[in-house]
mmCIF file of C-alpha atoms in Angstrom:
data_model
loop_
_atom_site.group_PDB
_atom_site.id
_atom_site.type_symbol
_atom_site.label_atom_id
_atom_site.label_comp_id
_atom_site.label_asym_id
_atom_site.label_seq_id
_atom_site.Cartn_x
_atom_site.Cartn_y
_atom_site.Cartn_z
ATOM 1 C CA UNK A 1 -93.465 -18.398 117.682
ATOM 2 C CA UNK A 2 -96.958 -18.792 118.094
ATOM 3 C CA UNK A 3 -97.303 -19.569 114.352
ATOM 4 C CA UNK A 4 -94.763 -22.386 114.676
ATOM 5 C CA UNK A 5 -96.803 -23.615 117.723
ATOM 6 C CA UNK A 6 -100.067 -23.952 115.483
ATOM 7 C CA UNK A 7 -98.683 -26.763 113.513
ATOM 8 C CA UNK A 8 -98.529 -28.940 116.817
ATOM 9 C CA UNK A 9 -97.634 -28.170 120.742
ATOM 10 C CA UNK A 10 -94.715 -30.540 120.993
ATOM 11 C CA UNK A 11 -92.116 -31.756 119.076
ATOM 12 C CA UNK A 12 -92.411 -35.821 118.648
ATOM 13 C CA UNK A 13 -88.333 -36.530 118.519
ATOM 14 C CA UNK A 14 -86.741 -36.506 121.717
ATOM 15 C CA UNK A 15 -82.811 -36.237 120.061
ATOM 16 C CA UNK A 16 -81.770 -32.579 119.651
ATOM 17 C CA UNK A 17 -80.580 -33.432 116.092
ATOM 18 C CA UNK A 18 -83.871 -34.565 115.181
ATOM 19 C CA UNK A 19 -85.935 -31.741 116.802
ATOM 20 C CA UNK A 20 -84.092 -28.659 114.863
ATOM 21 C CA UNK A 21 -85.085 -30.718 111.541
ATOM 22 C CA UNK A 22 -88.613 -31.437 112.764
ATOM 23 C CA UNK A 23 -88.520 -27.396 113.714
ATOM 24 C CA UNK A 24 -87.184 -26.124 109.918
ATOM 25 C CA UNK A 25 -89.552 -28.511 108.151
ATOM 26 C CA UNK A 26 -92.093 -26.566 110.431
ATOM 27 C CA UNK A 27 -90.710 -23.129 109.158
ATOM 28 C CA UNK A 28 -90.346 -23.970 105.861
ATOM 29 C CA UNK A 29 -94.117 -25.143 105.930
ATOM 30 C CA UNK A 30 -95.093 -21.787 107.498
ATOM 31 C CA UNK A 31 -92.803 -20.210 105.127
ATOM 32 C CA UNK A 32 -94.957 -21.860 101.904
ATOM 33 C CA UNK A 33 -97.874 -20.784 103.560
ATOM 34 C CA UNK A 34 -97.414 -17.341 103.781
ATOM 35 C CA UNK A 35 -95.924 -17.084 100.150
ATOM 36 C CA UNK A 36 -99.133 -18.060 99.095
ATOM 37 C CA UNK A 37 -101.110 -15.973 100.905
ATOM 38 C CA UNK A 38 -99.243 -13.106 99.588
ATOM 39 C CA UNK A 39 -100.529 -11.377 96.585
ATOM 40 C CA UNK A 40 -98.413 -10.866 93.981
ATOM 41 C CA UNK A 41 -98.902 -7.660 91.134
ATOM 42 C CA UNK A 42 -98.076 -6.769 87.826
ATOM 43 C CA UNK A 43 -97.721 -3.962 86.412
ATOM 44 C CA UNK A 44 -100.289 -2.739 83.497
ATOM 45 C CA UNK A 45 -99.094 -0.976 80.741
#
């Protein structure tokens, strides 16, 4: 959660429909972010 709250405090819509999208664009986001920062390895040989 405190990930999610990094990319901003509050959520800007006010309609619950519009928050949970605002909320998995967030995730997804975080979820890019973290695939990057992942290293990936290959096997020599």
């Amino acid at each position: 959660m405190n990930c999610v709250k990094l990319l901003g405090r509050r959520l800007i819509y006010h309609d619950f429909d519009r928050q949970v999208a605002e909320v998995r664009i967030r995730v997804a986001v975080l979820d890019r972010l973290t695939a990057l920062g992942i290293p990936m390895f290959v096997a020599a040989g």
